[in-house]
Amino acid sequence: MREKLSDNASKVDWKLIFTKRHNIDRAVSRELDSILSSQLGRNEKIQRIACFGYDAKDTLLRHLNIGEEAEDVLARRYYSAAALGCLHRSMAVKEWLKLMDARSTSLERALAAYDMFVLHDRDGDFDDISTLLDGIAEQIRLEHPELSNQSPRQRALIVAAYMRRNNLTGLQSDRRYHDLQNNFMGVALQDEDHPSLPLVSVVIYCSVAKRLGLDAQPCGFPFHVYAIIKHAEDLTLDGRAWDSESVENPMYMDPFRSDQEIPIQALRAQLSQLGVSSTTYATLLDASPTVDIIHRTGLNILTSIRTPVHNLNALNHEMVPRIFPEMESAFYGALWALLLLPEAESLAFHGQRNRYLPHIMDCLEKQFSMDTWLIEEHILPLFYDLREHRQLHDTLRLTRVEDTMPKQVRERTEKISKSVRYKVGQVFQHKRYHYQAVIIGWDVECKETERWMAQMGVHQLTGGRHQSFYHVLVEDKSTRYVAQENIDLAEIEVSCNLTTLAGRYFKRWDKSSRVFISNIEDEYPDG
């Protein structure tokens, strides 16, 4: 569509495009309505929506931003977001598959794929990031009309100076170095403070520099990342004519810290201090393959997730970033990248992939079951002829079966109603742990294993195992199993987090009755 908009209007069959988009809009809306009307086959329907590609995005955004007056507002927003997230992730995976198959993709798109995992309904997709980078390059041209006449070295310095002066690279505080958002290029470009790790700063710098005619690429130095700028085909870095006898070292920049050139001698000295063999200098001081940059970013994201944020409330408010990537989605994106793109020089591809496989399957079970088809298509084949293949295949098959199997109907008889005191949709606070949750199901008595009951101290409860137990959705996204005696229905303000999450099971919040209106009546017809 972007190409069509930039083409000559007389050459574009707008009627055909309108008809196609109209038909896709209707098809996506039908699938979404079907998702909301029944719990059966939801993952398969989301897959069909995702397969429409970006043509489905506008429709999903329209449903996602539906007004509060809609009868099924929470459910419609929740499943529109779920389908949009699946669509974004499928597009990200396609970019990484190009690297996996040695096909061509730009460094900025490969890195921006991480943003697609945490995008939700915000700006910051592939095209948005490209537009932002185009805008930075254009501003530099406007400030420096003589730029095209400058030597490559001068242009590289001008770009670095502009980006440092406008706070487009680096961090304002080392205390926030490992913050999760610093790993995402789209977040860095849109956030007011533009926070980014060295790797992301360098990719932003190189992406802008390339738009200004420079051959700039990341150099994956140990414990840091620099930008390496090489001469043009016919010119040296200082703008002299290149001939067969010309010998010239590339230029190095550190846009994360400085707008000055880094002498190659200084980098060699650092390698020597690190005890690196001189035989590897040439490799370490050359441009890094894109696949290595993506792998390194995945490891950086895992490090950020493992690093606790200390004394967040004590930090100055201006230092708190305004865009927060969701941790679960960021973790999931890193797992995808590390599974598809193991470390380039490693001989133990299988060992690396085997390390991350249980984690991505845990994510699938807890939050991303709609991605079953993506894992079947792109991760399952990686384990072909390996012992993990059968178990992975069976797990995915079971996920599909659960998605299409009718739910067991749990009707409330008069006898059941006497023991099961609370209903689906009621919000409560846990008497002991004080978290807020909503009831999404119930059992007349505890159905968990003896081992689980022993671990949770069920036998120490006043009512023990023979009281009613409730399946509940907690505001932290977890689902738990709670004894009836621990439920406190004291009137509380329902949190925004819980209201958003509730769309998975409920249509809307009813203020007068103070309950969520069920969307799982096929399973619990009487609440």
PDB file of C-alpha atoms in Angstrom, residues 6-276:
ATOM      1  CA  SER A   6       3.866   6.991  -3.601  1.00  0.00           C
ATOM      2  CA  ASP A   7       3.153   5.934  -7.197  1.00  0.00           C
ATOM      3  CA  ASN A   8       1.534   8.024  -9.944  1.00  0.00           C
ATOM      4  CA  ALA A   9      -2.184   8.180  -9.115  1.00  0.00           C
ATOM      5  CA  SER A  10      -3.188   7.451 -12.719  1.00  0.00           C
ATOM      6  CA  LYS A  11      -1.270   4.142 -12.648  1.00  0.00           C
ATOM      7  CA  VAL A  12      -3.047   2.764  -9.576  1.00  0.00           C
ATOM      8  CA  ASP A  13      -6.342   0.880  -9.753  1.00  0.00           C
ATOM      9  CA  TRP A  14      -7.821   2.504  -6.629  1.00  0.00           C
ATOM     10  CA  LYS A  15     -11.200   0.853  -7.127  1.00  0.00           C
ATOM     11  CA  LEU A  16      -9.590  -2.589  -7.030  1.00  0.00           C
ATOM     12  CA  ILE A  17      -7.564  -1.661  -3.933  1.00  0.00           C
ATOM     13  CA  PHE A  18     -10.668  -0.276  -2.184  1.00  0.00           C
ATOM     14  CA  THR A  19     -12.644  -3.420  -2.988  1.00  0.00           C
ATOM     15  CA  LYS A  20      -9.854  -5.641  -1.694  1.00  0.00           C
ATOM     16  CA  ARG A  21      -9.499  -3.669   1.544  1.00  0.00           C
ATOM     17  CA  HIS A  22     -13.276  -3.561   2.028  1.00  0.00           C
ATOM     18  CA  ASN A  23     -13.490  -7.327   1.645  1.00  0.00           C
ATOM     19  CA  ILE A  24     -10.616  -7.855   4.072  1.00  0.00           C
ATOM     20  CA  ASP A  25     -12.237  -5.482   6.559  1.00  0.00           C
ATOM     21  CA  ARG A  26     -15.461  -7.485   6.440  1.00  0.00           C
ATOM     22  CA  ALA A  27     -13.630 -10.814   6.722  1.00  0.00           C
ATOM     23  CA  VAL A  28     -11.568  -9.669   9.720  1.00  0.00           C
ATOM     24  CA  SER A  29     -14.663  -8.254  11.436  1.00  0.00           C
ATOM     25  CA  ARG A  30     -16.517 -11.546  10.879  1.00  0.00           C
ATOM     26  CA  GLU A  31     -13.644 -13.538  12.363  1.00  0.00           C
ATOM     27  CA  LEU A  32     -13.480 -11.205  15.355  1.00  0.00           C
ATOM     28  CA  ASP A  33     -17.231 -11.434  15.951  1.00  0.00           C
ATOM     29  CA  SER A  34     -16.926 -15.216  15.813  1.00  0.00           C
ATOM     30  CA  ILE A  35     -14.075 -15.121  18.371  1.00  0.00           C
ATOM     31  CA  LEU A  36     -16.265 -13.121  20.744  1.00  0.00           C
ATOM     32  CA  SER A  37     -19.306 -15.354  20.328  1.00  0.00           C
ATOM     33  CA  SER A  38     -17.644 -18.655  21.220  1.00  0.00           C
ATOM     34  CA  GLN A  39     -14.559 -19.994  22.997  1.00  0.00           C
ATOM     35  CA  LEU A  40     -14.127 -22.639  20.282  1.00  0.00           C
ATOM     36  CA  GLY A  41     -11.362 -22.214  17.708  1.00  0.00           C
ATOM     37  CA  ARG A  42     -10.198 -18.790  18.820  1.00  0.00           C
ATOM     38  CA  ASN A  43      -6.533 -19.448  18.063  1.00  0.00           C
ATOM     39  CA  GLU A  44      -7.347 -20.729  14.583  1.00  0.00           C
ATOM     40  CA  LYS A  45      -9.470 -17.650  13.859  1.00  0.00           C
ATOM     41  CA  ILE A  46      -6.673 -15.325  15.042  1.00  0.00           C
ATOM     42  CA  GLN A  47      -4.320 -17.199  12.711  1.00  0.00           C
ATOM     43  CA  ARG A  48      -6.646 -16.511   9.787  1.00  0.00           C
ATOM     44  CA  ILE A  49      -6.719 -12.810  10.704  1.00  0.00           C
ATOM     45  CA  ALA A  50      -2.905 -12.665  10.928  1.00  0.00           C
ATOM     46  CA  CYS A  51      -2.606 -14.272   7.498  1.00  0.00           C
ATOM     47  CA  PHE A  52      -4.280 -11.202   5.955  1.00  0.00           C
ATOM     48  CA  GLY A  53      -1.086  -9.351   6.835  1.00  0.00           C
ATOM     49  CA  TYR A  54      -0.974  -5.614   7.450  1.00  0.00           C
ATOM     50  CA  ASP A  55      -4.191  -5.109   5.489  1.00  0.00           C
ATOM     51  CA  ALA A  56      -5.962  -6.305   8.660  1.00  0.00           C
ATOM     52  CA  LYS A  57      -4.316  -3.756  10.957  1.00  0.00           C
ATOM     53  CA  ASP A  58      -6.667  -0.805  10.438  1.00  0.00           C
ATOM     54  CA  THR A  59      -9.684  -3.015  11.064  1.00  0.00           C
ATOM     55  CA  LEU A  60      -8.181  -4.410  14.267  1.00  0.00           C
ATOM     56  CA  LEU A  61      -7.283  -0.914  15.491  1.00  0.00           C
ATOM     57  CA  ARG A  62     -10.836   0.250  14.867  1.00  0.00           C
ATOM     58  CA  HIS A  63     -12.227  -2.569  16.993  1.00  0.00           C
ATOM     59  CA  LEU A  64      -9.508  -2.114  19.606  1.00  0.00           C
ATOM     60  CA  ASN A  65     -10.447   1.542  20.053  1.00  0.00           C
ATOM     61  CA  ILE A  66     -14.185   0.950  20.262  1.00  0.00           C
ATOM     62  CA  GLY A  67     -16.109   3.190  22.657  1.00  0.00           C
ATOM     63  CA  GLU A  68     -17.075   2.322  26.220  1.00  0.00           C
ATOM     64  CA  GLU A  69     -20.731   2.129  25.222  1.00  0.00           C
ATOM     65  CA  ALA A  70     -20.165  -1.117  23.284  1.00  0.00           C
ATOM     66  CA  GLU A  71     -21.915  -4.116  24.838  1.00  0.00           C
ATOM     67  CA  ASP A  72     -18.765  -6.262  24.553  1.00  0.00           C
ATOM     68  CA  VAL A  73     -16.154  -3.503  24.879  1.00  0.00           C
ATOM     69  CA  LEU A  74     -13.636  -5.389  27.043  1.00  0.00           C
ATOM     70  CA  ALA A  75     -13.759  -8.617  25.032  1.00  0.00           C
ATOM     71  CA  ARG A  76     -13.578  -6.784  21.697  1.00  0.00           C
ATOM     72  CA  ARG A  77     -10.582  -4.738  22.806  1.00  0.00           C
ATOM     73  CA  TYR A  78      -8.817  -7.758  24.303  1.00  0.00           C
ATOM     74  CA  TYR A  79      -9.136 -10.039  21.280  1.00  0.00           C
ATOM     75  CA  SER A  80      -8.450  -7.249  18.783  1.00  0.00           C
ATOM     76  CA  ALA A  81      -5.197  -6.617  20.659  1.00  0.00           C
ATOM     77  CA  ALA A  82      -4.448 -10.354  20.739  1.00  0.00           C
ATOM     78  CA  ALA A  83      -4.935 -10.664  16.977  1.00  0.00           C
ATOM     79  CA  LEU A  84      -2.910  -7.498  16.312  1.00  0.00           C
ATOM     80  CA  GLY A  85      -0.075  -8.784  18.491  1.00  0.00           C
ATOM     81  CA  CYS A  86      -0.060 -12.094  16.615  1.00  0.00           C
ATOM     82  CA  LEU A  87       0.034 -10.187  13.315  1.00  0.00           C
ATOM     83  CA  HIS A  88       2.950  -8.031  14.481  1.00  0.00           C
ATOM     84  CA  ARG A  89       4.897 -11.061  15.720  1.00  0.00           C
ATOM     85  CA  SER A  90       4.367 -12.939  12.455  1.00  0.00           C
ATOM     86  CA  MET A  91       5.862  -9.980  10.585  1.00  0.00           C
ATOM     87  CA  ALA A  92       8.852  -9.866  12.943  1.00  0.00           C
ATOM     88  CA  VAL A  93       9.503 -13.569  12.510  1.00  0.00           C
ATOM     89  CA  LYS A  94       9.457 -13.156   8.716  1.00  0.00           C
ATOM     90  CA  GLU A  95      12.318 -10.647   8.964  1.00  0.00           C
ATOM     91  CA  TRP A  96      14.417 -12.992  11.095  1.00  0.00           C
ATOM     92  CA  LEU A  97      13.689 -15.906   8.764  1.00  0.00           C
ATOM     93  CA  LYS A  98      15.316 -13.891   5.979  1.00  0.00           C
ATOM     94  CA  LEU A  99      18.527 -13.812   8.033  1.00  0.00           C
ATOM     95  CA  MET A 100      18.177 -17.495   8.840  1.00  0.00           C
ATOM     96  CA  ASP A 101      17.901 -18.331   5.129  1.00  0.00           C
ATOM     97  CA  ALA A 102      20.670 -15.881   4.133  1.00  0.00           C
ATOM     98  CA  ARG A 103      18.143 -13.675   2.312  1.00  0.00           C
ATOM     99  CA  SER A 104      18.443  -9.919   2.247  1.00  0.00           C
ATOM    100  CA  THR A 105      16.960  -7.686   4.932  1.00  0.00           C
ATOM    101  CA  SER A 106      18.218  -4.392   6.287  1.00  0.00           C
ATOM    102  CA  LEU A 107      19.800  -4.139   9.709  1.00  0.00           C
ATOM    103  CA  GLU A 108      17.217  -1.580  10.836  1.00  0.00           C
ATOM    104  CA  ARG A 109      14.294  -3.878   9.931  1.00  0.00           C
ATOM    105  CA  ALA A 110      15.933  -6.858  11.612  1.00  0.00           C
ATOM    106  CA  LEU A 111      16.407  -4.866  14.828  1.00  0.00           C
ATOM    107  CA  ALA A 112      12.979  -3.224  14.554  1.00  0.00           C
ATOM    108  CA  ALA A 113      11.483  -6.730  14.620  1.00  0.00           C
ATOM    109  CA  TYR A 114      12.009  -6.666  18.396  1.00  0.00           C
ATOM    110  CA  ASP A 115       9.758  -3.592  18.576  1.00  0.00           C
ATOM    111  CA  MET A 116       7.026  -5.527  16.799  1.00  0.00           C
ATOM    112  CA  PHE A 117       6.830  -7.921  19.760  1.00  0.00           C
ATOM    113  CA  VAL A 118       6.085  -5.084  22.201  1.00  0.00           C
ATOM    114  CA  LEU A 119       4.200  -2.726  19.885  1.00  0.00           C
ATOM    115  CA  HIS A 120       0.524  -3.401  20.737  1.00  0.00           C
ATOM    116  CA  ASP A 121      -1.517  -0.461  19.392  1.00  0.00           C
ATOM    117  CA  ARG A 122       1.264   2.153  19.594  1.00  0.00           C
ATOM    118  CA  ASP A 123       3.212   3.723  16.751  1.00  0.00           C
ATOM    119  CA  GLY A 124       6.651   2.287  16.098  1.00  0.00           C
ATOM    120  CA  ASP A 125       6.350  -0.445  13.471  1.00  0.00           C
ATOM    121  CA  PHE A 126       8.770  -1.011  10.575  1.00  0.00           C
ATOM    122  CA  ASP A 127       7.387   1.847   8.491  1.00  0.00           C
ATOM    123  CA  ASP A 128       7.154   4.238  11.454  1.00  0.00           C
ATOM    124  CA  ILE A 129      10.791   3.600  12.373  1.00  0.00           C
ATOM    125  CA  SER A 130      11.890   4.095   8.771  1.00  0.00           C
ATOM    126  CA  THR A 131       9.961   7.372   8.624  1.00  0.00           C
ATOM    127  CA  LEU A 132      11.555   8.612  11.862  1.00  0.00           C
ATOM    128  CA  LEU A 133      15.033   7.792  10.552  1.00  0.00           C
ATOM    129  CA  ASP A 134      14.217   9.508   7.252  1.00  0.00           C
ATOM    130  CA  GLY A 135      13.182  12.582   9.239  1.00  0.00           C
ATOM    131  CA  ILE A 136      16.456  12.703  11.173  1.00  0.00           C
ATOM    132  CA  ALA A 137      18.465  12.413   7.955  1.00  0.00           C
ATOM    133  CA  GLU A 138      16.410  15.187   6.344  1.00  0.00           C
ATOM    134  CA  GLN A 139      16.954  17.492   9.324  1.00  0.00           C
ATOM    135  CA  ILE A 140      20.696  16.981   9.043  1.00  0.00           C
ATOM    136  CA  ARG A 141      20.538  17.859   5.332  1.00  0.00           C
ATOM    137  CA  LEU A 142      18.579  21.024   6.129  1.00  0.00           C
ATOM    138  CA  GLU A 143      21.079  22.092   8.786  1.00  0.00           C
ATOM    139  CA  HIS A 144      24.030  21.253   6.515  1.00  0.00           C
ATOM    140  CA  PRO A 145      23.136  22.092   2.889  1.00  0.00           C
ATOM    141  CA  GLU A 146      26.792  21.560   1.980  1.00  0.00           C
ATOM    142  CA  LEU A 147      26.748  17.987   3.302  1.00  0.00           C
ATOM    143  CA  SER A 148      26.885  16.239  -0.071  1.00  0.00           C
ATOM    144  CA  ASN A 149      30.134  18.065  -0.850  1.00  0.00           C
ATOM    145  CA  GLN A 150      31.792  16.987   2.406  1.00  0.00           C
ATOM    146  CA  SER A 151      34.177  14.045   2.645  1.00  0.00           C
ATOM    147  CA  PRO A 152      32.855  10.801   4.173  1.00  0.00           C
ATOM    148  CA  ARG A 153      34.862  11.502   7.347  1.00  0.00           C
ATOM    149  CA  GLN A 154      33.378  14.966   7.726  1.00  0.00           C
ATOM    150  CA  ARG A 155      29.859  13.630   7.097  1.00  0.00           C
ATOM    151  CA  ALA A 156      30.327  10.927   9.725  1.00  0.00           C
ATOM    152  CA  LEU A 157      31.376  13.532  12.288  1.00  0.00           C
ATOM    153  CA  ILE A 158      28.482  15.846  11.367  1.00  0.00           C
ATOM    154  CA  VAL A 159      25.969  13.013  11.837  1.00  0.00           C
ATOM    155  CA  ALA A 160      27.446  12.081  15.217  1.00  0.00           C
ATOM    156  CA  ALA A 161      27.487  15.706  16.389  1.00  0.00           C
ATOM    157  CA  TYR A 162      23.849  16.217  15.378  1.00  0.00           C
ATOM    158  CA  MET A 163      22.697  13.052  17.110  1.00  0.00           C
ATOM    159  CA  ARG A 164      24.615  13.785  20.311  1.00  0.00           C
ATOM    160  CA  ARG A 165      23.466  17.409  20.336  1.00  0.00           C
ATOM    161  CA  ASN A 166      19.827  16.343  19.967  1.00  0.00           C
ATOM    162  CA  ASN A 167      20.105  13.554  22.531  1.00  0.00           C
ATOM    163  CA  LEU A 168      19.252  10.890  19.937  1.00  0.00           C
ATOM    164  CA  THR A 169      21.829   8.395  21.212  1.00  0.00           C
ATOM    165  CA  GLY A 170      23.141   7.310  24.584  1.00  0.00           C
ATOM    166  CA  LEU A 171      21.622   7.521  28.068  1.00  0.00           C
ATOM    167  CA  GLN A 172      21.098  10.388  30.460  1.00  0.00           C
ATOM    168  CA  SER A 173      21.926   8.213  33.464  1.00  0.00           C
ATOM    169  CA  ASP A 174      24.072   5.095  33.850  1.00  0.00           C
ATOM    170  CA  ARG A 175      21.763   4.066  36.700  1.00  0.00           C
ATOM    171  CA  ARG A 176      19.173   3.169  34.054  1.00  0.00           C
ATOM    172  CA  TYR A 177      21.610   1.307  31.773  1.00  0.00           C
ATOM    173  CA  HIS A 178      19.860  -2.062  31.967  1.00  0.00           C
ATOM    174  CA  ASP A 179      16.302  -0.732  31.743  1.00  0.00           C
ATOM    175  CA  LEU A 180      14.316  -2.875  29.336  1.00  0.00           C
ATOM    176  CA  GLN A 181      13.230  -0.083  26.992  1.00  0.00           C
ATOM    177  CA  ASN A 182      16.868   0.735  26.171  1.00  0.00           C
ATOM    178  CA  ASN A 183      16.965  -2.357  23.908  1.00  0.00           C
ATOM    179  CA  PHE A 184      14.306  -1.166  21.450  1.00  0.00           C
ATOM    180  CA  MET A 185      15.070   1.130  18.520  1.00  0.00           C
ATOM    181  CA  GLY A 186      11.469   2.249  17.996  1.00  0.00           C
ATOM    182  CA  VAL A 187      11.096   3.096  21.684  1.00  0.00           C
ATOM    183  CA  ALA A 188      14.367   5.037  21.641  1.00  0.00           C
ATOM    184  CA  LEU A 189      13.347   7.065  18.601  1.00  0.00           C
ATOM    185  CA  GLN A 190       9.918   7.966  20.012  1.00  0.00           C
ATOM    186  CA  ASP A 191      10.705   8.495  23.690  1.00  0.00           C
ATOM    187  CA  GLU A 192      11.359  12.079  24.706  1.00  0.00           C
ATOM    188  CA  ASP A 193      14.755  11.154  26.176  1.00  0.00           C
ATOM    189  CA  HIS A 194      15.667   8.646  23.410  1.00  0.00           C
ATOM    190  CA  PRO A 195      17.289   6.110  25.789  1.00  0.00           C
ATOM    191  CA  SER A 196      19.295   3.324  24.135  1.00  0.00           C
ATOM    192  CA  LEU A 197      22.097   0.871  24.806  1.00  0.00           C
ATOM    193  CA  PRO A 198      25.313   1.221  22.771  1.00  0.00           C
ATOM    194  CA  LEU A 199      24.158  -1.391  20.234  1.00  0.00           C
ATOM    195  CA  VAL A 200      20.877   0.427  19.558  1.00  0.00           C
ATOM    196  CA  SER A 201      22.593   3.838  19.483  1.00  0.00           C
ATOM    197  CA  VAL A 202      25.010   2.526  16.871  1.00  0.00           C
ATOM    198  CA  VAL A 203      22.266   1.018  14.708  1.00  0.00           C
ATOM    199  CA  ILE A 204      20.353   4.316  14.795  1.00  0.00           C
ATOM    200  CA  TYR A 205      23.538   6.180  13.868  1.00  0.00           C
ATOM    201  CA  CYS A 206      24.387   3.770  11.038  1.00  0.00           C
ATOM    202  CA  SER A 207      20.835   3.849   9.670  1.00  0.00           C
ATOM    203  CA  VAL A 208      20.907   7.654   9.458  1.00  0.00           C
ATOM    204  CA  ALA A 209      24.463   7.696   8.108  1.00  0.00           C
ATOM    205  CA  LYS A 210      23.496   5.296   5.289  1.00  0.00           C
ATOM    206  CA  ARG A 211      20.691   7.636   4.282  1.00  0.00           C
ATOM    207  CA  LEU A 212      23.371  10.300   3.911  1.00  0.00           C
ATOM    208  CA  GLY A 213      25.571   8.219   1.639  1.00  0.00           C
ATOM    209  CA  LEU A 214      27.934   6.631   4.152  1.00  0.00           C
ATOM    210  CA  ASP A 215      28.963   2.973   4.389  1.00  0.00           C
ATOM    211  CA  ALA A 216      28.341   2.654   8.132  1.00  0.00           C
ATOM    212  CA  GLN A 217      27.863  -0.621  10.023  1.00  0.00           C
ATOM    213  CA  PRO A 218      28.029  -1.842  13.632  1.00  0.00           C
ATOM    214  CA  CYS A 219      31.305  -3.252  14.896  1.00  0.00           C
ATOM    215  CA  GLY A 220      30.620  -5.789  17.661  1.00  0.00           C
ATOM    216  CA  PHE A 221      33.578  -5.041  19.893  1.00  0.00           C
ATOM    217  CA  PRO A 222      33.914  -7.011  23.175  1.00  0.00           C
ATOM    218  CA  PHE A 223      31.661  -5.416  25.844  1.00  0.00           C
ATOM    219  CA  HIS A 224      30.731  -2.488  23.577  1.00  0.00           C
ATOM    220  CA  VAL A 225      29.569  -1.666  20.052  1.00  0.00           C
ATOM    221  CA  TYR A 226      31.128   0.926  17.753  1.00  0.00           C
ATOM    222  CA  ALA A 227      30.206   2.183  14.304  1.00  0.00           C
ATOM    223  CA  ILE A 228      32.661   1.422  11.522  1.00  0.00           C
ATOM    224  CA  ILE A 229      32.659   3.696   8.468  1.00  0.00           C
ATOM    225  CA  LYS A 230      34.432   2.506   5.346  1.00  0.00           C
ATOM    226  CA  HIS A 231      35.523   4.449   2.269  1.00  0.00           C
ATOM    227  CA  ALA A 232      33.333   4.713  -0.823  1.00  0.00           C
ATOM    228  CA  GLU A 233      34.203   2.827  -3.996  1.00  0.00           C
ATOM    229  CA  ASP A 234      35.898   5.805  -5.615  1.00  0.00           C
ATOM    230  CA  LEU A 235      36.824   8.017  -2.647  1.00  0.00           C
ATOM    231  CA  THR A 236      38.941   7.746   0.469  1.00  0.00           C
ATOM    232  CA  LEU A 237      37.406   8.771   3.777  1.00  0.00           C
ATOM    233  CA  ASP A 238      39.048  12.177   3.356  1.00  0.00           C
ATOM    234  CA  GLY A 239      37.504  12.661  -0.093  1.00  0.00           C
ATOM    235  CA  ARG A 240      40.525  11.944  -2.266  1.00  0.00           C
ATOM    236  CA  ALA A 241      40.262   9.773  -5.355  1.00  0.00           C
ATOM    237  CA  TRP A 242      40.705   6.086  -4.546  1.00  0.00           C
ATOM    238  CA  ASP A 243      43.198   4.088  -6.594  1.00  0.00           C
ATOM    239  CA  SER A 244      44.569   0.563  -6.498  1.00  0.00           C
ATOM    240  CA  GLU A 245      47.513   1.642  -4.350  1.00  0.00           C
ATOM    241  CA  SER A 246      45.413   3.377  -1.713  1.00  0.00           C
ATOM    242  CA  VAL A 247      45.603   1.902   1.792  1.00  0.00           C
ATOM    243  CA  GLU A 248      43.321   3.250   4.486  1.00  0.00           C
ATOM    244  CA  ASN A 249      42.022   2.104   7.847  1.00  0.00           C
ATOM    245  CA  PRO A 250      38.273   2.424   8.364  1.00  0.00           C
ATOM    246  CA  MET A 251      36.896   5.097  10.645  1.00  0.00           C
ATOM    247  CA  TYR A 252      35.379   4.271  14.057  1.00  0.00           C
ATOM    248  CA  MET A 253      32.742   6.226  15.971  1.00  0.00           C
ATOM    249  CA  ASP A 254      31.141   5.757  19.376  1.00  0.00           C
ATOM    250  CA  PRO A 255      27.810   7.617  19.088  1.00  0.00           C
ATOM    251  CA  PHE A 256      26.698   6.262  22.462  1.00  0.00           C
ATOM    252  CA  ARG A 257      29.390   8.312  24.257  1.00  0.00           C
ATOM    253  CA  SER A 258      30.909  10.827  21.900  1.00  0.00           C
ATOM    254  CA  ASP A 259      30.794  12.728  18.617  1.00  0.00           C
ATOM    255  CA  GLN A 260      34.552  12.290  18.059  1.00  0.00           C
ATOM    256  CA  GLU A 261      36.382   9.713  15.968  1.00  0.00           C
ATOM    257  CA  ILE A 262      37.928   6.791  17.887  1.00  0.00           C
ATOM    258  CA  PRO A 263      41.487   6.050  16.682  1.00  0.00           C
ATOM    259  CA  ILE A 264      41.998   2.437  15.653  1.00  0.00           C
ATOM    260  CA  GLN A 265      45.135   2.387  17.811  1.00  0.00           C
ATOM    261  CA  ALA A 266      42.986   3.006  20.895  1.00  0.00           C
ATOM    262  CA  LEU A 267      40.748   0.067  20.024  1.00  0.00           C
ATOM    263  CA  ARG A 268      43.730  -2.214  19.455  1.00  0.00           C
ATOM    264  CA  ALA A 269      45.118  -1.154  22.824  1.00  0.00           C
ATOM    265  CA  GLN A 270      41.792  -2.067  24.472  1.00  0.00           C
ATOM    266  CA  LEU A 271      41.896  -5.505  22.860  1.00  0.00           C
ATOM    267  CA  SER A 272      45.429  -5.994  24.092  1.00  0.00           C
ATOM    268  CA  GLN A 273      44.404  -5.046  27.650  1.00  0.00           C
ATOM    269  CA  LEU A 274      41.567  -7.586  27.446  1.00  0.00           C
ATOM    270  CA  GLY A 275      44.091 -10.280  26.588  1.00  0.00           C
ATOM    271  CA  VAL A 276      42.665 -10.853  23.114  1.00  0.00           C
TER     272      VAL A 276
END
